[in-house]
């Protein structure tokens, strides 16, 4: 079914430590034998883009694993120094002793206790990240100059990130546009304009990917050809708009991987407010752009129908030709995968880089992708007359749950 499309595209959103979810999604695509020929990313999605595009298909999952294993290590202390993780390991080890387990089930079978320990472990790891940074990614500046260029104004330095990207990605493969279209988004600090860097128009360097993830004031701006750039998520946290506009006439299958979910619970304290602000800030733009693109595609289809009704076109041939070119709109099928947070995660989830949490994110992405692949009909070209369709495994689960509740209630009533 994927071969029915002119282009199979992977879009990777920003979200910091949540980015290993995208790696799990890609592993699911790889296991299914789905080959992508276009990829675009922003922020942490740009770093994953670098690793995927910078390797041959057979090496990509291993390269992603190596990259994430590297950046989930602390700069100065061992990851094993976490008292709450040690307590969880102790509960699991001692719980295998039948005598203890049967004597004190309120301890060894207490899921609330395990949940609270996992929550404290996550808080501890996020605090360690703030204090130490992550190996091969970023570390704190212990001396911050007051007045200097933007590439030195930040709480952390990302000097080692370039070496890490070079270890796991090959720029020659990244810049082979005939093999894969690669693009990343960033913001020009001076003009405030959104910039898209693509291997079709320029030679990409590691600085382009680093610039896309340079979120201020944590990370410094990255200089590219005399201009300074910040994280593209400051303007738009999804590259969907750029992908559709760049290849409007093509029929595309698009896997859009988002790391923030706009739907959530009402906050009950200040910490939960911080989390909800991030969710809304970075996810609402994705929904807005998706809605706008669907509307725009529909308008272009209407223009095409109206052009067919014009009886005499000679008097305005140039105008008609321009309109006809604009109205050549291909079908877009968007498979939407949205990360759903773990029960122990709070507002620090985007900078909690522990290895345990990375594994949870990765497995969640793989699980969601495998469940999406069960819906084979989603991958077919949209029906004639439809030019923009979306599918979301979580919405499908929600519908199923609602239908199940209705049947269960009916059965109970009977």
mmCIF file of C-alpha atoms in Angstrom:
data_model
loop_
_atom_site.group_PDB
_atom_site.id
_atom_site.type_symbol
_atom_site.label_atom_id
_atom_site.label_comp_id
_atom_site.label_asym_id
_atom_site.label_seq_id
_atom_site.Cartn_x
_atom_site.Cartn_y
_atom_site.Cartn_z
ATOM 1 C CA UNK A 1 0.000 0.000 0.000
ATOM 2 C CA UNK A 2 2.855 2.389 0.757
ATOM 3 C CA UNK A 3 4.113 2.004 -2.804
ATOM 4 C CA UNK A 4 0.935 3.694 -4.058
ATOM 5 C CA UNK A 5 2.327 7.017 -2.800
ATOM 6 C CA UNK A 6 4.867 9.287 -4.460
ATOM 7 C CA UNK A 7 6.473 9.997 -1.115
ATOM 8 C CA UNK A 8 6.481 8.377 2.341
ATOM 9 C CA UNK A 9 7.383 10.997 4.926
ATOM 10 C CA UNK A 10 8.280 10.879 8.615
ATOM 11 C CA UNK A 11 7.652 14.071 10.636
ATOM 12 C CA UNK A 12 9.276 14.357 14.050
ATOM 13 C CA UNK A 13 8.154 16.984 16.574
ATOM 14 C CA UNK A 14 10.148 18.578 19.384
ATOM 15 C CA UNK A 15 9.892 17.423 22.997
ATOM 16 C CA UNK A 16 13.307 16.913 24.589
ATOM 17 C CA UNK A 17 13.673 13.654 26.513
ATOM 18 C CA UNK A 18 10.378 12.404 25.073
ATOM 19 C CA UNK A 19 12.141 12.001 21.716
ATOM 20 C CA UNK A 20 12.994 8.336 22.276
ATOM 21 C CA UNK A 21 9.283 7.697 21.601
ATOM 22 C CA UNK A 22 10.064 8.669 17.999
ATOM 23 C CA UNK A 23 12.891 6.153 17.912
ATOM 24 C CA UNK A 24 10.429 3.442 18.928
ATOM 25 C CA UNK A 25 8.014 4.534 16.205
ATOM 26 C CA UNK A 26 10.785 4.322 13.623
ATOM 27 C CA UNK A 27 11.765 0.851 14.826
ATOM 28 C CA UNK A 28 8.166 -0.236 14.226
ATOM 29 C CA UNK A 29 8.287 1.162 10.689
ATOM 30 C CA UNK A 30 11.610 -0.559 10.065
ATOM 31 C CA UNK A 31 10.349 -3.918 11.341
ATOM 32 C CA UNK A 32 7.346 -3.629 9.022
ATOM 33 C CA UNK A 33 9.620 -2.984 6.038
ATOM 34 C CA UNK A 34 8.197 0.500 5.390
ATOM 35 C CA UNK A 35 10.837 2.617 3.658
ATOM 36 C CA UNK A 36 10.665 6.393 4.024
ATOM 37 C CA UNK A 37 12.078 8.715 1.376
ATOM 38 C CA UNK A 38 11.456 11.991 3.176
ATOM 39 C CA UNK A 39 12.054 13.082 6.770
ATOM 40 C CA UNK A 40 11.656 16.378 8.599
ATOM 41 C CA UNK A 41 12.266 17.300 12.213
ATOM 42 C CA UNK A 42 12.261 20.080 14.771
ATOM 43 C CA UNK A 43 14.212 20.268 18.046
ATOM 44 C CA UNK A 44 14.805 16.734 19.393
ATOM 45 C CA UNK A 45 13.015 15.549 16.251
ATOM 46 C CA UNK A 46 15.796 17.193 14.230
ATOM 47 C CA UNK A 47 18.430 15.211 16.140
ATOM 48 C CA UNK A 48 16.543 11.969 15.466
ATOM 49 C CA UNK A 49 16.250 13.091 11.844
ATOM 50 C CA UNK A 50 20.025 13.462 11.696
ATOM 51 C CA UNK A 51 20.581 9.925 12.982
ATOM 52 C CA UNK A 52 17.963 8.302 10.722
ATOM 53 C CA UNK A 53 18.990 10.162 7.557
ATOM 54 C CA UNK A 54 22.684 9.729 8.339
ATOM 55 C CA UNK A 55 22.574 5.930 8.211
ATOM 56 C CA UNK A 56 21.608 3.215 5.788
ATOM 57 C CA UNK A 57 18.255 1.546 6.603
ATOM 58 C CA UNK A 58 19.819 -1.585 8.078
ATOM 59 C CA UNK A 59 21.893 0.470 10.551
ATOM 60 C CA UNK A 60 19.351 3.086 11.647
ATOM 61 C CA UNK A 61 17.791 1.372 14.666
ATOM 62 C CA UNK A 62 21.222 0.480 16.060
ATOM 63 C CA UNK A 63 22.421 4.055 15.497
ATOM 64 C CA UNK A 64 19.351 5.460 17.253
ATOM 65 C CA UNK A 65 19.950 3.065 20.135
ATOM 66 C CA UNK A 66 23.589 4.144 20.382
ATOM 67 C CA UNK A 67 22.684 7.825 20.280
ATOM 68 C CA UNK A 68 20.038 7.547 23.018
ATOM 69 C CA UNK A 69 22.209 5.290 25.165
ATOM 70 C CA UNK A 70 24.875 7.997 24.992
ATOM 71 C CA UNK A 71 22.760 11.037 25.849
ATOM 72 C CA UNK A 72 20.929 9.313 28.718
ATOM 73 C CA UNK A 73 24.161 9.112 30.727
ATOM 74 C CA UNK A 74 25.049 11.836 33.204
ATOM 75 C CA UNK A 75 28.137 13.950 32.785
ATOM 76 C CA UNK A 76 29.677 13.408 36.217
ATOM 77 C CA UNK A 77 27.938 10.766 38.330
ATOM 78 C CA UNK A 78 26.784 7.264 37.563
ATOM 79 C CA UNK A 79 23.169 6.647 36.618
ATOM 80 C CA UNK A 80 23.048 3.980 39.317
ATOM 81 C CA UNK A 81 23.211 6.686 41.994
ATOM 82 C CA UNK A 82 19.485 6.979 42.552
ATOM 83 C CA UNK A 83 18.097 5.885 45.942
ATOM 84 C CA UNK A 84 14.535 5.490 44.672
ATOM 85 C CA UNK A 85 15.619 3.258 41.792
ATOM 86 C CA UNK A 86 17.600 1.193 44.303
ATOM 87 C CA UNK A 87 14.479 0.834 46.478
ATOM 88 C CA UNK A 88 12.457 -0.379 43.487
ATOM 89 C CA UNK A 89 15.163 -2.902 42.622
ATOM 90 C CA UNK A 90 15.181 -4.033 46.250
ATOM 91 C CA UNK A 91 11.413 -4.541 46.284
ATOM 92 C CA UNK A 92 11.611 -6.632 43.132
ATOM 93 C CA UNK A 93 14.509 -8.728 44.441
ATOM 94 C CA UNK A 94 13.103 -9.346 47.930
ATOM 95 C CA UNK A 95 9.618 -9.885 46.505
ATOM 96 C CA UNK A 96 10.873 -13.087 44.858
ATOM 97 C CA UNK A 97 11.290 -14.555 48.317
ATOM 98 C CA UNK A 98 7.995 -16.377 48.932
ATOM 99 C CA UNK A 99 8.267 -16.151 52.707
ATOM 100 C CA UNK A 100 8.666 -12.378 52.659
ATOM 101 C CA UNK A 101 6.123 -11.860 49.907
ATOM 102 C CA UNK A 102 3.453 -13.862 51.754
ATOM 103 C CA UNK A 103 4.261 -12.323 55.104
ATOM 104 C CA UNK A 104 4.176 -8.688 53.953
ATOM 105 C CA UNK A 105 2.007 -8.471 50.824
ATOM 106 C CA UNK A 106 1.106 -4.892 51.785
ATOM 107 C CA UNK A 107 4.748 -4.020 50.999
ATOM 108 C CA UNK A 108 5.723 -6.233 48.077
ATOM 109 C CA UNK A 109 2.363 -6.105 46.291
ATOM 110 C CA UNK A 110 1.728 -2.439 47.012
ATOM 111 C CA UNK A 111 1.416 -0.861 43.571
ATOM 112 C CA UNK A 112 0.821 2.589 45.066
ATOM 113 C CA UNK A 113 4.187 2.375 46.832
ATOM 114 C CA UNK A 114 5.901 1.371 43.582
ATOM 115 C CA UNK A 115 4.175 4.198 41.759
ATOM 116 C CA UNK A 116 5.361 6.767 44.295
ATOM 117 C CA UNK A 117 8.913 5.440 44.216
ATOM 118 C CA UNK A 118 8.898 5.628 40.405
ATOM 119 C CA UNK A 119 7.629 9.205 40.627
ATOM 120 C CA UNK A 120 10.403 10.152 43.033
ATOM 121 C CA UNK A 121 12.955 8.403 40.821
ATOM 122 C CA UNK A 122 11.798 10.532 37.899
ATOM 123 C CA UNK A 123 12.027 13.750 39.938
ATOM 124 C CA UNK A 124 15.510 12.784 41.115
ATOM 125 C CA UNK A 125 16.720 12.105 37.552
ATOM 126 C CA UNK A 126 15.308 15.411 36.291
ATOM 127 C CA UNK A 127 17.099 17.234 39.117
ATOM 128 C CA UNK A 128 20.342 15.471 38.228
ATOM 129 C CA UNK A 129 19.921 16.538 34.610
ATOM 130 C CA UNK A 130 19.504 20.155 35.684
ATOM 131 C CA UNK A 131 22.655 19.945 37.825
ATOM 132 C CA UNK A 132 24.910 17.893 35.544
ATOM 133 C CA UNK A 133 23.475 17.831 32.044
ATOM 134 C CA UNK A 134 23.698 14.748 29.821
ATOM 135 C CA UNK A 135 26.864 13.169 28.449
ATOM 136 C CA UNK A 136 27.541 13.962 24.813
ATOM 137 C CA UNK A 137 24.639 16.409 24.746
ATOM 138 C CA UNK A 138 24.828 19.368 27.136
ATOM 139 C CA UNK A 139 26.410 20.436 30.413
ATOM 140 C CA UNK A 140 26.044 23.491 32.674
ATOM 141 C CA UNK A 141 28.001 26.671 32.169
ATOM 142 C CA UNK A 142 29.705 27.436 35.452
ATOM 143 C CA UNK A 143 30.616 30.896 34.249
ATOM 144 C CA UNK A 144 28.087 32.833 32.171
ATOM 145 C CA UNK A 145 29.264 36.086 30.567
ATOM 146 C CA UNK A 146 26.831 38.960 30.836
ATOM 147 C CA UNK A 147 27.452 40.603 27.473
ATOM 148 C CA UNK A 148 28.528 38.494 24.482
ATOM 149 C CA UNK A 149 27.244 36.888 21.253
ATOM 150 C CA UNK A 150 24.085 34.686 21.353
ATOM 151 C CA UNK A 151 26.070 31.472 20.922
ATOM 152 C CA UNK A 152 27.526 31.977 24.427
ATOM 153 C CA UNK A 153 24.359 33.120 26.203
ATOM 154 C CA UNK A 154 22.693 30.099 27.827
ATOM 155 C CA UNK A 155 22.565 28.041 30.994
ATOM 156 C CA UNK A 156 24.112 25.039 29.239
ATOM 157 C CA UNK A 157 26.668 24.459 26.528
ATOM 158 C CA UNK A 158 26.137 21.956 23.675
ATOM 159 C CA UNK A 159 29.755 21.827 22.479
ATOM 160 C CA UNK A 160 29.887 18.011 22.675
ATOM 161 C CA UNK A 161 26.677 17.441 20.722
ATOM 162 C CA UNK A 162 28.391 17.886 17.362
ATOM 163 C CA UNK A 163 30.855 15.093 18.198
ATOM 164 C CA UNK A 164 27.983 12.820 19.257
ATOM 165 C CA UNK A 165 26.077 13.432 16.029
ATOM 166 C CA UNK A 166 29.256 12.820 14.011
ATOM 167 C CA UNK A 167 29.705 9.490 15.804
ATOM 168 C CA UNK A 168 26.277 8.186 14.842
ATOM 169 C CA UNK A 169 25.505 9.920 11.502
ATOM 170 C CA UNK A 170 27.219 10.414 8.128
ATOM 171 C CA UNK A 171 26.797 13.807 6.443
ATOM 172 C CA UNK A 172 27.367 12.254 3.020
ATOM 173 C CA UNK A 173 24.238 10.155 3.411
ATOM 174 C CA UNK A 174 22.291 13.096 4.857
ATOM 175 C CA UNK A 175 23.068 15.248 1.822
ATOM 176 C CA UNK A 176 22.141 12.608 -0.767
ATOM 177 C CA UNK A 177 18.816 14.174 -1.783
ATOM 178 C CA UNK A 178 18.194 11.457 -4.393
ATOM 179 C CA UNK A 179 18.008 8.900 -1.595
ATOM 180 C CA UNK A 180 15.995 10.913 0.937
ATOM 181 C CA UNK A 181 14.685 14.450 1.295
ATOM 182 C CA UNK A 182 15.888 15.831 4.638
ATOM 183 C CA UNK A 183 14.712 19.084 6.231
ATOM 184 C CA UNK A 184 14.832 20.752 9.644
ATOM 185 C CA UNK A 185 13.296 23.971 10.991
ATOM 186 C CA UNK A 186 14.867 26.753 13.062
ATOM 187 C CA UNK A 187 14.220 30.425 13.924
ATOM 188 C CA UNK A 188 16.478 33.292 12.868
ATOM 189 C CA UNK A 189 17.271 35.147 16.114
ATOM 190 C CA UNK A 190 17.776 38.491 14.390
ATOM 191 C CA UNK A 191 14.727 38.529 12.094
ATOM 192 C CA UNK A 192 12.393 36.208 13.987
ATOM 193 C CA UNK A 193 11.647 34.404 10.715
ATOM 194 C CA UNK A 194 11.155 30.660 10.525
ATOM 195 C CA UNK A 195 13.848 29.008 8.398
ATOM 196 C CA UNK A 196 13.716 25.607 6.743
ATOM 197 C CA UNK A 197 16.998 23.918 5.856
ATOM 198 C CA UNK A 198 16.733 21.106 3.305
ATOM 199 C CA UNK A 199 19.307 19.006 1.497
ATOM 200 C CA UNK A 200 17.566 19.809 -1.802
ATOM 201 C CA UNK A 201 18.684 23.442 -1.615
ATOM 202 C CA UNK A 202 21.876 23.447 0.464
ATOM 203 C CA UNK A 203 24.482 21.210 2.017
ATOM 204 C CA UNK A 204 23.382 20.370 5.540
ATOM 205 C CA UNK A 205 25.896 20.381 8.387
ATOM 206 C CA UNK A 206 25.529 19.189 11.959
ATOM 207 C CA UNK A 207 25.049 22.831 12.943
ATOM 208 C CA UNK A 208 21.692 22.873 11.130
ATOM 209 C CA UNK A 209 20.375 20.053 13.305
ATOM 210 C CA UNK A 210 21.837 21.577 16.459
ATOM 211 C CA UNK A 211 20.252 24.943 15.634
ATOM 212 C CA UNK A 212 16.835 23.311 15.336
ATOM 213 C CA UNK A 213 17.179 22.062 18.921
ATOM 214 C CA UNK A 214 18.732 25.188 20.474
ATOM 215 C CA UNK A 215 15.902 26.089 22.852
ATOM 216 C CA UNK A 216 16.708 29.296 24.796
ATOM 217 C CA UNK A 217 17.665 30.166 27.460
ATOM 218 C CA UNK A 218 18.773 26.603 28.218
ATOM 219 C CA UNK A 219 20.759 26.157 25.010
ATOM 220 C CA UNK A 220 22.722 28.778 23.066
ATOM 221 C CA UNK A 221 21.933 29.982 19.560
ATOM 222 C CA UNK A 222 23.879 28.253 16.790
ATOM 223 C CA UNK A 223 25.679 30.286 14.168
ATOM 224 C CA UNK A 224 25.137 29.322 10.521
ATOM 225 C CA UNK A 225 26.666 31.443 7.750
ATOM 226 C CA UNK A 226 26.828 34.545 9.937
ATOM 227 C CA UNK A 227 23.282 34.274 11.321
ATOM 228 C CA UNK A 228 22.184 32.904 14.693
ATOM 229 C CA UNK A 229 19.352 30.393 15.036
ATOM 230 C CA UNK A 230 17.185 29.061 17.865
ATOM 231 C CA UNK A 231 14.851 26.076 18.251
ATOM 232 C CA UNK A 232 12.231 25.870 15.492
ATOM 233 C CA UNK A 233 9.592 24.981 18.090
ATOM 234 C CA UNK A 234 9.469 28.652 19.090
ATOM 235 C CA UNK A 235 7.427 29.251 15.914
ATOM 236 C CA UNK A 236 6.029 25.847 14.969
ATOM 237 C CA UNK A 237 6.609 22.524 16.659
ATOM 238 C CA UNK A 238 5.591 20.430 13.665
ATOM 239 C CA UNK A 239 7.061 20.480 10.124
ATOM 240 C CA UNK A 240 3.768 19.393 8.540
ATOM 241 C CA UNK A 241 3.143 22.779 6.949
ATOM 242 C CA UNK A 242 6.511 22.867 5.182
ATOM 243 C CA UNK A 243 6.216 19.281 3.948
ATOM 244 C CA UNK A 244 2.803 19.806 2.370
ATOM 245 C CA UNK A 245 3.677 23.135 0.748
ATOM 246 C CA UNK A 246 6.972 21.821 -0.647
ATOM 247 C CA UNK A 247 5.368 18.811 -2.334
ATOM 248 C CA UNK A 248 1.781 19.902 -2.794
ATOM 249 C CA UNK A 249 1.211 18.036 -6.042
ATOM 250 C CA UNK A 250 2.505 14.693 -4.717
ATOM 251 C CA UNK A 251 0.471 11.906 -3.181
ATOM 252 C CA UNK A 252 1.980 11.471 0.276
ATOM 253 C CA UNK A 253 1.758 9.044 3.152
ATOM 254 C CA UNK A 254 2.846 11.035 6.220
ATOM 255 C CA UNK A 255 3.721 9.625 9.639
ATOM 256 C CA UNK A 256 3.415 12.568 12.036
ATOM 257 C CA UNK A 257 4.920 11.790 15.450
ATOM 258 C CA UNK A 258 3.946 14.276 18.190
ATOM 259 C CA UNK A 259 5.373 14.304 21.701
ATOM 260 C CA UNK A 260 2.796 16.565 23.357
ATOM 261 C CA UNK A 261 -0.872 15.823 23.862
ATOM 262 C CA UNK A 262 -3.339 18.715 24.043
ATOM 263 C CA UNK A 263 -5.939 16.614 25.860
ATOM 264 C CA UNK A 264 -5.324 16.269 29.581
ATOM 265 C CA UNK A 265 -6.640 16.584 33.101
ATOM 266 C CA UNK A 266 -7.415 19.885 34.797
ATOM 267 C CA UNK A 267 -4.374 20.960 36.870
ATOM 268 C CA UNK A 268 -4.773 20.776 40.639
ATOM 269 C CA UNK A 269 -1.491 22.397 41.696
ATOM 270 C CA UNK A 270 1.264 24.667 40.344
ATOM 271 C CA UNK A 271 3.415 21.774 39.136
ATOM 272 C CA UNK A 272 0.541 20.413 37.068
ATOM 273 C CA UNK A 273 -0.049 23.889 35.606
ATOM 274 C CA UNK A 274 3.527 23.883 34.289
ATOM 275 C CA UNK A 275 2.922 20.529 32.608
ATOM 276 C CA UNK A 276 -0.388 21.568 31.047
ATOM 277 C CA UNK A 277 1.141 24.799 29.720
ATOM 278 C CA UNK A 278 3.808 22.793 27.876
ATOM 279 C CA UNK A 279 1.264 20.318 26.511
ATOM 280 C CA UNK A 280 -0.996 23.059 25.179
ATOM 281 C CA UNK A 281 1.803 25.318 23.961
ATOM 282 C CA UNK A 282 3.524 22.705 21.842
ATOM 283 C CA UNK A 283 0.590 20.548 20.723
ATOM 284 C CA UNK A 284 -2.079 23.097 19.831
ATOM 285 C CA UNK A 285 0.051 24.350 16.942
ATOM 286 C CA UNK A 286 0.118 20.864 15.490
ATOM 287 C CA UNK A 287 -3.661 20.640 15.545
ATOM 288 C CA UNK A 288 -4.007 24.158 14.120
ATOM 289 C CA UNK A 289 -1.640 23.474 11.226
ATOM 290 C CA UNK A 290 -3.331 20.145 10.511
ATOM 291 C CA UNK A 291 -6.716 21.904 10.348
ATOM 292 C CA UNK A 292 -5.394 24.722 8.165
ATOM 293 C CA UNK A 293 -3.731 22.303 5.765
ATOM 294 C CA UNK A 294 -6.919 20.282 5.432
ATOM 295 C CA UNK A 295 -8.843 23.471 4.635
ATOM 296 C CA UNK A 296 -6.233 24.669 2.163
ATOM 297 C CA UNK A 297 -6.183 21.348 0.344
ATOM 298 C CA UNK A 298 -9.975 21.510 0.105
ATOM 299 C CA UNK A 299 -9.879 25.053 -1.327
ATOM 300 C CA UNK A 300 -7.369 24.009 -3.983
ATOM 301 C CA UNK A 301 -9.621 21.156 -5.012
ATOM 302 C CA UNK A 302 -12.516 23.608 -5.379
ATOM 303 C CA UNK A 303 -10.340 25.883 -7.558
ATOM 304 C CA UNK A 304 -9.656 22.943 -9.852
ATOM 305 C CA UNK A 305 -13.364 22.213 -10.197
ATOM 306 C CA UNK A 306 -14.146 25.871 -10.974
ATOM 307 C CA UNK A 307 -11.417 26.048 -13.617
ATOM 308 C CA UNK A 308 -13.053 23.171 -15.441
ATOM 309 C CA UNK A 309 -16.230 25.266 -15.749
ATOM 310 C CA UNK A 310 -14.567 28.184 -17.571
ATOM 311 C CA UNK A 311 -15.701 27.979 -21.229
ATOM 312 C CA UNK A 312 -13.154 30.335 -22.860
ATOM 313 C CA UNK A 313 -9.686 30.389 -21.358
ATOM 314 C CA UNK A 314 -7.749 32.159 -24.114
ATOM 315 C CA UNK A 315 -8.488 35.648 -22.824
ATOM 316 C CA UNK A 316 -6.838 34.884 -19.492
ATOM 317 C CA UNK A 317 -4.518 32.038 -20.429
ATOM 318 C CA UNK A 318 -1.640 33.012 -18.130
ATOM 319 C CA UNK A 319 -3.941 33.452 -15.138
ATOM 320 C CA UNK A 320 -5.653 30.128 -15.806
ATOM 321 C CA UNK A 321 -2.317 28.358 -16.219
ATOM 322 C CA UNK A 322 -1.134 29.691 -12.878
ATOM 323 C CA UNK A 323 -4.380 28.669 -11.210
ATOM 324 C CA UNK A 324 -4.235 25.206 -12.760
ATOM 325 C CA UNK A 325 -0.685 24.700 -11.469
ATOM 326 C CA UNK A 326 -1.768 25.834 -8.021
ATOM 327 C CA UNK A 327 -4.779 23.528 -8.053
ATOM 328 C CA UNK A 328 -2.738 20.393 -8.779
ATOM 329 C CA UNK A 329 -3.109 18.948 -5.307
ATOM 330 C CA UNK A 330 -2.071 15.436 -4.419
ATOM 331 C CA UNK A 331 -3.721 13.270 -1.805
ATOM 332 C CA UNK A 332 -2.322 13.413 1.727
ATOM 333 C CA UNK A 333 -2.817 10.571 4.193
ATOM 334 C CA UNK A 334 -1.557 11.471 7.680
ATOM 335 C CA UNK A 335 -0.968 8.682 10.201
ATOM 336 C CA UNK A 336 -0.843 10.542 13.517
ATOM 337 C CA UNK A 337 1.011 9.079 16.501
ATOM 338 C CA UNK A 338 0.838 11.059 19.744
ATOM 339 C CA UNK A 339 2.830 10.234 22.863
ATOM 340 C CA UNK A 340 0.719 9.505 25.937
ATOM 341 C CA UNK A 341 2.552 10.294 29.160
ATOM 342 C CA UNK A 342 3.454 7.681 31.741
ATOM 343 C CA UNK A 343 1.628 7.826 35.068
ATOM 344 C CA UNK A 344 4.781 8.903 36.919
ATOM 345 C CA UNK A 345 5.596 11.820 34.588
ATOM 346 C CA UNK A 346 5.056 15.460 35.483
ATOM 347 C CA UNK A 347 6.142 18.837 34.128
ATOM 348 C CA UNK A 348 9.784 17.757 34.025
ATOM 349 C CA UNK A 349 9.134 14.979 31.493
ATOM 350 C CA UNK A 350 10.907 16.832 28.669
ATOM 351 C CA UNK A 351 14.204 17.010 30.558
ATOM 352 C CA UNK A 352 14.125 13.715 32.448
ATOM 353 C CA UNK A 353 16.773 11.841 30.464
ATOM 354 C CA UNK A 354 17.231 8.703 32.561
ATOM 355 C CA UNK A 355 17.880 5.385 30.822
ATOM 356 C CA UNK A 356 14.824 3.761 32.459
ATOM 357 C CA UNK A 357 12.470 6.455 31.211
ATOM 358 C CA UNK A 358 14.068 6.423 27.775
ATOM 359 C CA UNK A 359 13.274 2.713 27.527
ATOM 360 C CA UNK A 360 9.664 3.378 28.557
ATOM 361 C CA UNK A 361 9.300 6.047 25.849
ATOM 362 C CA UNK A 362 10.922 3.835 23.226
ATOM 363 C CA UNK A 363 8.686 0.857 23.994
ATOM 364 C CA UNK A 364 5.620 3.111 23.989
ATOM 365 C CA UNK A 365 6.474 4.330 20.480
ATOM 366 C CA UNK A 366 7.058 0.784 19.237
ATOM 367 C CA UNK A 367 3.778 -0.368 20.806
ATOM 368 C CA UNK A 368 1.774 2.473 19.232
ATOM 369 C CA UNK A 369 3.336 1.890 15.815
ATOM 370 C CA UNK A 370 2.664 -1.857 15.910
ATOM 371 C CA UNK A 371 -0.966 -1.232 16.845
ATOM 372 C CA UNK A 372 -1.280 1.328 14.070
ATOM 373 C CA UNK A 373 0.031 -1.246 11.578
ATOM 374 C CA UNK A 374 -2.885 -3.525 12.475
ATOM 375 C CA UNK A 375 -5.204 -1.105 10.655
ATOM 376 C CA UNK A 376 -4.160 -2.004 7.129
ATOM 377 C CA UNK A 377 -6.998 -0.003 5.593
ATOM 378 C CA UNK A 378 -5.473 3.218 6.967
ATOM 379 C CA UNK A 379 -2.533 2.885 4.593
ATOM 380 C CA UNK A 380 -4.624 2.766 1.416
ATOM 381 C CA UNK A 381 -4.914 5.835 -0.777
ATOM 382 C CA UNK A 382 -7.860 8.042 0.266
ATOM 383 C CA UNK A 383 -11.033 7.527 -1.778
ATOM 384 C CA UNK A 384 -11.488 9.584 -4.944
ATOM 385 C CA UNK A 385 -12.486 13.135 -4.055
ATOM 386 C CA UNK A 386 -10.771 13.071 -0.671
ATOM 387 C CA UNK A 387 -7.450 14.880 -0.578
ATOM 388 C CA UNK A 388 -6.602 14.981 3.137
ATOM 389 C CA UNK A 389 -7.272 12.182 5.630
ATOM 390 C CA UNK A 390 -5.949 11.541 9.136
ATOM 391 C CA UNK A 391 -5.832 8.448 11.337
ATOM 392 C CA UNK A 392 -4.950 8.241 15.025
ATOM 393 C CA UNK A 393 -4.615 5.013 16.991
ATOM 394 C CA UNK A 394 -5.589 6.745 20.232
ATOM 395 C CA UNK A 395 -8.793 8.122 18.744
ATOM 396 C CA UNK A 396 -9.573 4.633 17.499
ATOM 397 C CA UNK A 397 -9.070 3.234 21.009
ATOM 398 C CA UNK A 398 -11.308 5.958 22.415
ATOM 399 C CA UNK A 399 -14.111 5.081 19.985
ATOM 400 C CA UNK A 400 -13.736 1.390 20.777
ATOM 401 C CA UNK A 401 -13.864 2.116 24.521
ATOM 402 C CA UNK A 402 -17.009 4.219 24.132
ATOM 403 C CA UNK A 403 -18.691 1.502 22.056
ATOM 404 C CA UNK A 404 -17.694 -1.154 24.584
ATOM 405 C CA UNK A 405 -19.115 0.902 27.468
ATOM 406 C CA UNK A 406 -22.398 1.282 25.573
ATOM 407 C CA UNK A 407 -22.679 -2.458 24.888
ATOM 408 C CA UNK A 408 -21.769 -3.271 28.484
ATOM 409 C CA UNK A 409 -24.378 -0.856 29.817
ATOM 410 C CA UNK A 410 -27.019 -2.347 27.510
ATOM 411 C CA UNK A 411 -26.136 -5.860 28.639
ATOM 412 C CA UNK A 412 -26.361 -4.835 32.299
ATOM 413 C CA UNK A 413 -29.759 -3.232 31.678
ATOM 414 C CA UNK A 414 -31.053 -6.401 30.043
#
